[in-house]
């Protein structure tokens, strides 16, 4: 499906590139206007003794903006929540809703909040789960409901009904062929120097290849897609 605009909502700098970098590269190539909303400051991105959050914040922001440039993303907005401490509260819901209503995207792409782990070697970060829940909350009830966060309306930001939601899920039903854009995804990941983004290339390719094999593509990314409006052809 082709979209004219997209908002990618995620917790940490580099999450979007891992989650859907090939898809974003394909969409922007085809004229889709893509916006990033990064919920946290990425300040927990260094586990070395003596590293501080203050040191990491500008590094993570700079790397994220560089990666977004590689993919052709139009704008990057940081909401500034503290990395590792993200919670679904009225305040964070309001912040996300402001961006959804302001940008008015045709599709929101976000992590799947129901994903707790993968296999027996990975436990999903609580910030990722919270980001996914914030995406769901924006779809219903926050972005479309006029009684929600009426202070935004007073700022001139009208309610907005999200038409499509794509979650990066372990139970996908929608696949995007990224065979022509996986190299751009890798290049974007390489911009995250502080996180060793370049070192992820082998397993990123393996994962995309395994996903692609399910639907006959060399490389693919997979999503669970929701559509909340009727297509005229179905009427």
Coordinates of N, CA and C in Angstrom, one line a residue:
X1 N 0.8 -1.2 0.0 CA 0.0 0.0 0.0 C 0.9 1.2 0.0
X2 N 0.5 2.2 -0.8 CA 1.3 3.5 -0.9 C 0.6 4.5 0.0
X3 N 1.4 5.2 0.8 CA 0.9 6.3 1.7 C 1.5 7.6 1.3
X4 N 0.8 8.7 1.5 CA 1.3 10.0 1.2 C 2.1 10.6 2.4
X5 N 1.8 10.1 3.6 CA 2.5 10.6 4.8 C 2.5 9.6 5.9
X6 N 3.6 9.6 6.7 CA 3.7 8.6 7.7 C 4.4 9.3 8.9
X7 N 4.0 8.8 10.1 CA 4.6 9.2 11.4 C 5.2 7.9 12.0
X8 N 6.5 7.9 12.2 CA 7.1 6.7 12.9 C 7.4 7.1 14.3
X9 N 6.7 6.4 15.2 CA 6.7 6.7 16.7 C 7.6 5.6 17.4
X10 N 8.6 6.0 18.1 CA 9.5 5.0 18.7 C 10.2 5.6 19.9
X11 N 10.7 4.7 20.7 CA 11.3 5.1 22.0 C 12.6 5.7 22.0
X12 N 13.6 5.1 21.3 CA 15.0 5.5 21.3 C 15.6 5.8 20.0
X13 N 16.5 6.7 19.9 CA 17.3 6.8 18.7 C 17.8 5.4 18.2
X14 N 17.7 5.1 17.0 CA 18.0 3.9 16.3 C 16.9 2.9 16.2
X15 N 15.9 3.0 17.1 CA 14.8 2.0 17.0 C 14.1 2.0 15.7
X16 N 13.9 3.2 15.1 CA 13.2 3.2 13.8 C 14.0 2.5 12.7
X17 N 15.3 2.7 12.7 CA 16.1 2.1 11.6 C 16.1 0.6 11.7
X18 N 16.2 0.1 13.0 CA 16.1 -1.4 13.1 C 14.7 -1.9 12.8
X19 N 13.7 -1.1 13.2 CA 12.3 -1.6 13.1 C 11.8 -1.5 11.6
X20 N 12.1 -0.4 10.9 CA 11.5 -0.3 9.6 C 12.3 0.6 8.7
X21 N 13.6 0.6 8.8 CA 14.5 1.5 8.0 C 14.3 1.2 6.5
X22 N 14.2 -0.1 6.1 CA 14.1 -0.4 4.7 C 12.8 0.1 4.2
X23 N 11.7 -0.1 5.0 CA 10.4 0.4 4.6 C 10.3 1.9 4.4
X24 N 10.9 2.6 5.4 CA 10.9 4.1 5.3 C 11.7 4.6 4.0
X25 N 12.8 3.9 3.7 CA 13.6 4.3 2.6 C 12.8 4.0 1.3
X26 N 12.0 3.0 1.3 CA 11.2 2.7 0.1 C 10.1 3.7 0.0
X27 N 9.5 4.0 1.1 CA 8.3 5.0 1.1 C 8.8 6.4 0.6
X28 N 9.9 6.9 1.2 CA 10.4 8.2 0.9 C 10.8 8.3 -0.6
X29 N 11.4 7.2 -1.1 CA 11.7 7.1 -2.5 C 10.5 7.2 -3.4
X30 N 9.4 6.8 -2.9 CA 8.1 6.8 -3.7 C 7.3 8.1 -3.4
X31 N 7.9 9.0 -2.7 CA 7.2 10.3 -2.4 C 6.5 10.5 -1.2
X32 N 6.5 9.5 -0.3 CA 5.8 9.6 1.0 C 6.6 10.6 1.9
X33 N 5.9 11.4 2.6 CA 6.5 12.4 3.5 C 6.5 11.7 4.9
X34 N 7.7 11.4 5.4 CA 7.8 10.7 6.6 C 8.4 11.6 7.7
X35 N 7.8 11.5 8.9 CA 8.2 12.2 10.1 C 8.5 11.2 11.2
X36 N 9.6 11.5 11.9 CA 10.0 10.8 13.1 C 9.5 11.5 14.4
X37 N 9.0 10.7 15.4 CA 8.8 11.3 16.7 C 9.5 10.3 17.7
X38 N 10.6 10.8 18.3 CA 11.4 10.0 19.2 C 11.0 10.4 20.6
X39 N 10.5 9.4 21.3 CA 9.9 9.7 22.6 C 10.9 10.0 23.7
X40 N 12.0 9.3 23.8 CA 13.0 9.5 24.8 C 14.2 10.2 24.3
X41 N 15.1 10.5 25.2 CA 16.3 11.3 24.9 C 17.5 10.4 24.6
X42 N 17.4 9.1 24.7 CA 18.5 8.1 24.4 C 19.6 8.2 25.3
X43 N 19.4 8.8 26.5 CA 20.5 9.1 27.4 C 21.1 7.9 28.1
X44 N 20.4 6.7 28.0 CA 20.9 5.5 28.7 C 21.7 4.6 27.7
X45 N 22.1 5.3 26.6 CA 22.8 4.5 25.5 C 24.2 4.2 25.7
X46 N 24.8 4.4 26.9 CA 26.2 4.0 27.2 C 26.3 3.4 28.6
X47 N 26.7 2.1 28.6 CA 26.8 1.4 29.9 C 28.2 1.4 30.5
X48 N 29.1 2.2 29.9 CA 30.4 2.2 30.5 C 30.5 3.0 31.8
X49 N 31.4 2.6 32.7 CA 31.6 3.4 33.9 C 31.9 4.8 33.6
X50 N 31.3 5.7 34.3 CA 31.6 7.1 34.2 C 30.8 7.8 33.1
X51 N 30.1 7.1 32.2 CA 29.3 7.7 31.2 C 28.1 8.4 31.9
X52 N 27.7 9.6 31.4 CA 26.6 10.3 31.9 C 25.5 10.5 30.9
X53 N 24.3 10.7 31.4 CA 23.2 11.0 30.5 C 23.4 12.3 29.8
X54 N 24.0 13.3 30.4 CA 24.2 14.6 29.8 C 25.1 14.5 28.6
X55 N 26.1 13.6 28.7 CA 27.0 13.4 27.6 C 26.3 12.7 26.4
X56 N 25.4 11.8 26.7 CA 24.8 11.0 25.7 C 23.7 11.7 24.9
X57 N 23.0 12.5 25.5 CA 21.8 13.2 24.9 C 22.2 13.8 23.5
X58 N 23.1 14.7 23.5 CA 23.4 15.3 22.2 C 24.0 14.3 21.1
X59 N 24.7 13.3 21.6 CA 25.3 12.3 20.7 C 24.2 11.6 20.0
X60 N 23.2 11.1 20.8 CA 22.1 10.3 20.3 C 21.3 11.1 19.4
X61 N 21.0 12.4 19.7 CA 20.2 13.2 18.8 C 20.9 13.4 17.5
X62 N 22.2 13.7 17.6 CA 22.9 14.0 16.3 C 22.9 12.8 15.4
X63 N 23.2 11.6 16.0 CA 23.2 10.4 15.3 C 21.8 10.1 14.6
X64 N 20.7 10.3 15.4 CA 19.4 10.1 14.9 C 19.1 11.0 13.7
X65 N 19.5 12.2 13.8 CA 19.2 13.1 12.7 C 20.0 12.7 11.5
X66 N 21.2 12.3 11.7 CA 22.0 11.8 10.5 C 21.4 10.6 9.9
X67 N 20.9 9.7 10.7 CA 20.2 8.5 10.1 C 19.0 8.8 9.4
X68 N 18.2 9.8 9.9 CA 17.0 10.2 9.3 C 17.3 10.9 7.9
X69 N 18.4 11.6 7.9 CA 18.8 12.2 6.6 C 19.1 11.2 5.5
X70 N 19.7 10.1 5.9 CA 20.1 9.0 5.0 C 18.8 8.4 4.4
X71 N 17.7 8.3 5.2 CA 16.5 7.7 4.8 C 15.5 8.6 4.1
X72 N 15.8 9.9 4.1 CA 15.0 10.9 3.5 C 13.8 11.3 4.3
X73 N 13.9 11.2 5.7 CA 12.9 11.6 6.6 C 12.8 13.1 6.7
X74 N 11.6 13.7 6.6 CA 11.4 15.1 6.5 C 11.7 15.8 7.8
X75 N 11.2 15.3 9.0 CA 11.4 15.9 10.3 C 11.6 14.9 11.4
X76 N 12.4 15.3 12.4 CA 12.6 14.5 13.6 C 12.3 15.4 14.8
X77 N 11.3 14.9 15.6 CA 10.9 15.6 16.8 C 11.3 14.7 18.0
X78 N 12.0 15.3 19.0 CA 12.3 14.6 20.2 C 11.4 15.1 21.4
X79 N 10.7 14.1 22.0 CA 9.8 14.5 23.1 C 10.5 14.6 24.5
X80 N 11.7 14.1 24.6 CA 12.6 14.3 25.7 C 12.3 13.6 27.0
X81 N 11.5 12.5 26.9 CA 11.3 11.6 28.1 C 12.7 10.9 28.4
X82 N 12.9 10.6 29.7 CA 14.1 10.0 30.1 C 14.2 8.5 29.6
X83 N 15.3 8.2 28.9 CA 15.5 6.9 28.4 C 15.5 5.9 29.6
X84 N 14.7 4.8 29.4 CA 14.7 3.8 30.5 C 13.6 4.0 31.5
X85 N 12.9 5.1 31.4 CA 11.9 5.5 32.5 C 10.6 5.9 31.8
X86 N 10.4 5.5 30.6 CA 9.2 5.9 29.9 C 7.9 5.2 30.4
X87 N 6.9 5.9 30.7 CA 5.7 5.4 31.2 C 4.5 6.0 30.4
X88 N 3.4 5.2 30.3 CA 2.2 5.7 29.7 C 1.4 6.5 30.7
X89 N 1.5 7.8 30.7 CA 0.8 8.7 31.6 C -0.1 9.7 30.8
X90 N -0.9 10.4 31.4 CA -1.6 11.5 30.7 C -0.7 12.5 30.1
X91 N 0.4 12.7 30.7 CA 1.4 13.7 30.1 C 2.0 13.2 28.9
X92 N 2.5 11.9 28.9 CA 3.1 11.4 27.7 C 2.1 11.1 26.6
X93 N 0.9 10.8 27.0 CA -0.2 10.6 26.0 C -0.5 12.0 25.3
X94 N -0.5 13.0 26.1 CA -0.7 14.4 25.6 C 0.4 14.8 24.6
X95 N 1.6 14.5 25.0 CA 2.7 14.8 24.1 C 2.7 14.1 22.7
X96 N 2.3 12.8 22.8 CA 2.2 12.1 21.5 C 1.0 12.6 20.7
X97 N -0.1 12.8 21.4 CA -1.3 13.3 20.7 C -1.1 14.6 20.0
X98 N -0.3 15.5 20.7 CA 0.0 16.8 20.0 C 0.7 16.5 18.7
X99 N 1.6 15.6 18.6 CA 2.4 15.4 17.4 C 1.5 14.7 16.3
X100 N 0.7 13.7 16.8 CA -0.2 13.1 15.8 C -1.2 14.0 15.2
X101 N -1.8 14.9 16.0 CA -2.7 15.9 15.5 C -2.1 16.9 14.7
X102 N -0.9 17.3 15.0 CA -0.1 18.3 14.3 C 0.3 17.8 12.9
X103 N 0.8 16.6 12.9 CA 1.4 16.0 11.6 C 0.3 15.4 10.7
X104 N -0.8 14.8 11.4 CA -1.9 14.3 10.7 C -1.5 13.3 9.6
X105 N -0.8 12.2 10.0 CA -0.2 11.3 9.0 C -1.3 10.3 8.5
X106 N -1.1 9.8 7.4 CA -2.0 8.7 6.8 C -1.7 7.4 7.5
X107 N -0.5 7.2 8.0 CA -0.2 5.9 8.8 C 0.7 6.3 9.9
X108 N 0.5 5.6 11.0 CA 1.5 5.6 12.1 C 2.2 4.2 12.2
X109 N 3.5 4.3 12.3 CA 4.3 3.0 12.4 C 4.9 3.0 13.8
X110 N 4.8 2.0 14.5 CA 5.2 1.9 15.9 C 5.5 0.5 16.3
X111 N 6.2 0.3 17.5 CA 6.4 -1.0 18.0 C 5.1 -1.7 18.5
X112 N 5.1 -3.0 18.5 CA 4.0 -3.8 19.0 C 4.1 -3.8 20.5
X113 N 3.2 -3.2 21.3 CA 3.3 -3.3 22.7 C 3.0 -4.6 23.4
X114 N 2.5 -5.6 22.6 CA 2.3 -6.9 23.2 C 3.5 -7.8 23.1
X115 N 4.5 -7.3 22.5 CA 5.8 -8.1 22.3 C 6.6 -8.0 23.6
X116 N 6.6 -9.1 24.3 CA 7.4 -9.1 25.6 C 8.7 -9.7 25.4
X117 N 8.9 -10.6 24.5 CA 10.2 -11.3 24.3 C 10.3 -11.9 22.9
X118 N 11.4 -12.3 22.4 CA 11.6 -13.0 21.2 C 12.5 -14.2 21.5
X119 N 12.0 -15.4 21.2 CA 12.7 -16.6 21.5 C 13.0 -16.7 23.0
X120 N 14.3 -17.2 23.3 CA 14.7 -17.3 24.7 C 16.0 -16.5 24.9
X121 N 16.2 -15.5 24.0 CA 17.4 -14.7 24.2 C 17.2 -13.2 24.2
X122 N 16.0 -12.8 24.1 CA 15.7 -11.3 24.1 C 14.4 -11.0 24.9
X123 N 14.5 -10.1 25.8 CA 13.4 -9.5 26.5 C 13.2 -8.1 26.0
X124 N 12.0 -7.8 25.6 CA 11.7 -6.5 25.0 C 11.9 -5.4 26.0
X125 N 12.5 -4.3 25.6 CA 12.7 -3.1 26.5 C 11.3 -2.5 26.9
X126 N 11.2 -2.2 28.2 CA 9.9 -1.6 28.6 C 9.6 -0.3 27.9
X127 N 10.6 0.5 27.5 CA 10.3 1.7 26.7 C 9.6 1.4 25.4
X128 N 10.1 0.3 24.8 CA 9.5 -0.1 23.5 C 8.0 -0.4 23.7
X129 N 7.7 -1.2 24.8 CA 6.3 -1.5 25.0 C 5.5 -0.3 25.3
X130 N 6.0 0.7 26.1 CA 5.3 1.9 26.4 C 5.1 2.7 25.1
X131 N 6.1 2.8 24.2 CA 5.9 3.5 23.0 C 4.8 2.9 22.1
X132 N 4.7 1.6 22.1 CA 3.6 1.0 21.4 C 2.2 1.3 22.0
X133 N 2.1 1.3 23.3 CA 0.9 1.6 24.0 C 0.5 3.1 23.7
X134 N 1.5 4.0 23.7 CA 1.2 5.4 23.4 C 0.7 5.5 22.0
X135 N 1.2 4.7 21.1 CA 0.6 4.7 19.7 C -0.8 4.3 19.7
X136 N -1.1 3.2 20.4 CA -2.5 2.7 20.5 C -3.4 3.7 21.1
X137 N -2.9 4.4 22.2 CA -3.8 5.4 22.8 C -4.0 6.6 21.9
X138 N -3.1 6.9 21.1 CA -3.3 8.0 20.2 C -4.4 7.7 19.2
X139 N -4.4 6.4 18.7 CA -5.4 6.0 17.8 C -6.8 6.1 18.4
X140 N -6.9 5.6 19.7 CA -8.2 5.6 20.4 C -7.9 5.6 21.9
X141 N -8.3 6.6 22.6 CA -9.2 7.7 22.2 C -8.5 9.0 21.9
X142 N -7.2 9.2 22.0 CA -6.6 10.5 22.2 C -6.7 11.4 21.0
X143 N -6.2 11.0 19.9 CA -6.1 11.9 18.7 C -7.5 12.3 18.2
X144 N -8.5 11.3 18.0 CA -9.7 11.7 17.4 C -10.8 12.3 18.3
X145 N -10.6 12.2 19.6 CA -11.7 12.5 20.5 C -11.6 14.0 21.0
X146 N -12.6 14.8 20.6 CA -12.5 16.2 21.0 C -12.4 16.4 22.5
X147 N -13.1 15.7 23.3 CA -13.0 15.9 24.8 C -11.6 15.6 25.3
X148 N -10.8 14.8 24.6 CA -9.4 14.5 25.1 C -8.5 15.7 24.9
X149 N -7.8 16.1 25.9 CA -6.7 17.1 25.8 C -7.2 18.4 25.1
X150 N -8.3 18.9 25.6 CA -8.9 20.1 25.0 C -8.0 21.3 24.9
X151 N -6.9 21.3 25.8 CA -6.0 22.4 25.7 C -5.3 22.4 24.4
X152 N -5.1 21.3 23.7 CA -4.5 21.2 22.4 C -5.4 22.0 21.4
X153 N -6.7 21.8 21.5 CA -7.6 22.5 20.6 C -7.5 24.0 20.8
X154 N -7.3 24.4 22.0 CA -7.1 25.8 22.3 C -5.8 26.4 21.7
X155 N -4.9 25.5 21.5 CA -3.7 25.8 20.8 C -3.8 25.9 19.3
X156 N -5.0 25.5 18.8 CA -5.3 25.5 17.4 C -5.0 24.1 16.7
X157 N -4.8 23.1 17.6 CA -4.5 21.8 17.0 C -5.8 20.9 17.1
X158 N -6.4 20.7 16.0 CA -7.7 20.0 15.9 C -7.6 18.5 16.1
X159 N -8.6 17.8 16.6 CA -8.6 16.4 16.6 C -8.4 15.8 15.2
X160 N -7.9 14.5 15.2 CA -7.5 13.9 14.0 C -7.8 12.4 14.1
X161 N -8.4 11.8 13.2 CA -8.7 10.3 13.2 C -7.6 9.6 12.4
X162 N -6.9 8.8 13.0 CA -5.8 8.0 12.4 C -6.4 7.0 11.5
X163 N -6.0 6.9 10.2 CA -6.6 5.9 9.3 C -5.9 4.6 9.3
X164 N -4.6 4.6 9.6 CA -3.8 3.3 9.5 C -2.8 3.3 10.6
X165 N -2.6 2.1 11.2 CA -1.6 1.8 12.2 C -0.8 0.6 11.8
X166 N 0.5 0.7 11.7 CA 1.3 -0.5 11.4 C 2.2 -0.7 12.6
X167 N 2.1 -1.9 13.1 CA 3.0 -2.3 14.3 C 4.0 -3.3 13.8
X168 N 5.3 -3.1 14.3 CA 6.3 -4.0 14.0 C 6.1 -5.2 14.9
X169 N 5.6 -6.3 14.4 CA 5.1 -7.4 15.2 C 5.7 -8.7 14.9
X170 N 5.7 -9.6 15.9 CA 6.1 -11.0 15.7 C 5.0 -11.8 15.0
X171 N 3.8 -11.2 14.9 CA 2.7 -11.9 14.2 C 2.2 -11.0 13.1
X172 N 3.0 -10.9 12.1 CA 2.6 -9.9 11.0 C 1.6 -10.4 10.0
X173 N 1.0 -9.5 9.3 CA 0.1 -9.9 8.2 C 0.4 -9.0 6.9
X174 N 1.4 -8.2 7.0 CA 1.8 -7.3 5.9 C 3.3 -7.2 5.8
X175 N 3.8 -7.4 4.6 CA 5.2 -7.4 4.3 C 5.6 -6.4 3.3
X176 N 6.8 -5.8 3.5 CA 7.3 -4.8 2.6 C 8.6 -5.3 2.0
X177 N 8.7 -5.3 0.7 CA 9.9 -5.8 0.0 C 11.0 -4.7 0.2
X178 N 12.1 -5.0 0.9 CA 13.1 -4.0 1.1 C 14.4 -4.4 0.4
X179 N 14.3 -5.3 -0.6 CA 15.4 -5.8 -1.4 C 16.2 -4.6 -2.0
X180 N 15.5 -3.6 -2.5 CA 16.2 -2.5 -3.1 C 16.7 -1.4 -2.1
X181 N 16.2 -1.6 -0.9 CA 16.6 -0.5 0.1 C 17.3 -1.0 1.4
X182 N 17.6 -2.3 1.4 CA 18.3 -2.7 2.6 C 19.7 -2.1 2.8
X183 N 20.3 -1.8 1.7 CA 21.6 -1.1 1.8 C 21.5 0.3 2.4
X184 N 20.4 1.0 2.1 CA 20.1 2.3 2.7 C 19.8 2.1 4.2
X185 N 19.1 1.1 4.5 CA 18.8 0.8 6.0 C 20.1 0.6 6.7
X186 N 21.0 -0.2 6.1 CA 22.3 -0.4 6.8 C 23.1 0.9 6.9
X187 N 23.1 1.7 5.9 CA 23.8 3.0 5.9 C 23.2 3.9 7.0
X188 N 21.9 3.8 7.2 CA 21.3 4.6 8.3 C 21.7 4.1 9.6
X189 N 21.7 2.8 9.8 CA 22.2 2.2 11.0 C 23.6 2.6 11.4
X190 N 24.4 2.7 10.3 CA 25.8 3.0 10.6 C 26.0 4.4 11.2
X191 N 25.0 5.3 11.0 CA 25.1 6.6 11.6 C 25.1 6.6 13.1
X192 N 24.6 5.5 13.7 CA 24.5 5.3 15.2 C 25.8 4.8 15.7
X193 N 26.8 5.6 15.6 CA 28.2 5.1 15.9 C 28.3 4.7 17.4
X194 N 27.7 5.5 18.2 CA 27.8 5.2 19.7 C 27.1 3.9 20.1
X195 N 26.3 3.4 19.2 CA 25.6 2.2 19.5 C 26.1 1.0 18.7
X196 N 27.2 1.2 18.0 CA 27.8 0.1 17.2 C 26.9 -0.3 16.0
X197 N 26.2 0.7 15.4 CA 25.2 0.4 14.4 C 25.8 -0.4 13.2
X198 N 27.0 -0.1 12.8 CA 27.6 -0.9 11.7 C 27.8 -2.3 12.0
X199 N 28.0 -2.7 13.3 CA 28.3 -4.1 13.7 C 27.0 -4.9 13.6
X200 N 25.9 -4.3 13.5 CA 24.6 -5.0 13.4 C 24.3 -5.5 12.0
X201 N 25.1 -5.1 11.0 CA 24.7 -5.5 9.6 C 24.5 -7.0 9.4
X202 N 25.4 -7.9 9.9 CA 25.2 -9.3 9.6 C 23.8 -9.8 10.0
X203 N 23.5 -9.5 11.3 CA 22.2 -10.1 11.8 C 21.0 -9.4 11.2
X204 N 21.2 -8.1 10.9 CA 20.1 -7.3 10.3 C 19.7 -8.0 8.9
X205 N 20.8 -8.3 8.2 CA 20.5 -8.9 6.9 C 19.9 -10.3 7.0
X206 N 20.4 -11.1 8.0 CA 19.8 -12.4 8.2 C 18.4 -12.3 8.6
X207 N 18.0 -11.4 9.5 CA 16.6 -11.3 9.9 C 15.8 -10.8 8.8
X208 N 16.2 -9.9 7.9 CA 15.4 -9.4 6.8 C 15.3 -10.5 5.8
X209 N 16.3 -11.3 5.6 CA 16.3 -12.4 4.7 C 15.3 -13.5 5.1
X210 N 15.3 -13.8 6.4 CA 14.3 -14.8 7.0 C 12.9 -14.3 6.8
X211 N 12.7 -13.0 7.0 CA 11.4 -12.4 6.9 C 11.0 -12.5 5.4
X212 N 11.9 -12.1 4.5 CA 11.6 -12.2 3.1 C 11.2 -13.6 2.6
X213 N 11.9 -14.6 3.1 CA 11.6 -15.9 2.7 C 10.2 -16.4 2.9
X214 N 9.5 -15.7 3.8 CA 8.1 -16.1 4.1 C 7.2 -15.7 3.0
X215 N 7.6 -14.7 2.2 CA 6.7 -14.2 1.2 C 7.4 -14.1 -0.2
X216 N 8.5 -14.7 -0.4 CA 9.2 -14.7 -1.7 C 10.0 -13.5 -2.0
X217 N 10.4 -12.7 -1.0 CA 11.3 -11.6 -1.3 C 12.7 -11.9 -0.8
X218 N 13.7 -11.3 -1.4 CA 15.1 -11.5 -0.9 C 15.2 -10.9 0.5
X219 N 14.7 -9.7 0.7 CA 14.7 -9.1 2.0 C 13.4 -8.4 2.3
X220 N 12.9 -8.5 3.5 CA 11.6 -7.8 3.8 C 11.5 -7.4 5.2
X221 N 10.6 -6.5 5.5 CA 10.2 -6.1 6.9 C 8.7 -6.4 7.0
X222 N 8.3 -6.7 8.3 CA 7.0 -7.2 8.5 C 6.2 -6.5 9.5
X223 N 4.9 -6.3 9.4 CA 4.1 -5.5 10.2 C 2.7 -6.2 10.4
X224 N 2.1 -5.8 11.5 CA 0.6 -6.1 11.7 C -0.1 -4.8 11.4
X225 N -0.9 -4.8 10.3 CA -1.5 -3.6 9.8 C -3.0 -3.5 10.2
X226 N -3.4 -2.3 10.7 CA -4.8 -2.0 11.0 C -5.2 -0.8 10.1
X227 N -6.4 -1.0 9.6 CA -7.0 0.1 8.8 C -8.4 0.5 9.4
X228 N -8.6 1.8 9.7 CA -9.8 2.2 10.4 C -10.8 3.0 9.6
X229 N -10.6 3.0 8.3 CA -11.5 3.7 7.4 C -11.8 2.7 6.3
X230 N -13.0 2.8 5.7 CA -13.5 2.0 4.6 C -12.9 2.5 3.3
X231 N -12.5 1.5 2.5 CA -12.0 1.9 1.1 C -13.2 2.1 0.2
X232 N -13.2 3.1 -0.6 CA -14.4 3.3 -1.5 C -14.8 2.1 -2.3
X233 N -13.8 1.3 -2.7 CA -14.0 0.1 -3.5 C -14.8 -1.0 -2.8
X234 N -14.8 -0.9 -1.4 CA -15.4 -1.9 -0.6 C -16.9 -1.6 -0.3
X235 N -17.3 -0.3 -0.7 CA -18.6 0.1 -0.4 C -19.6 -0.4 -1.4

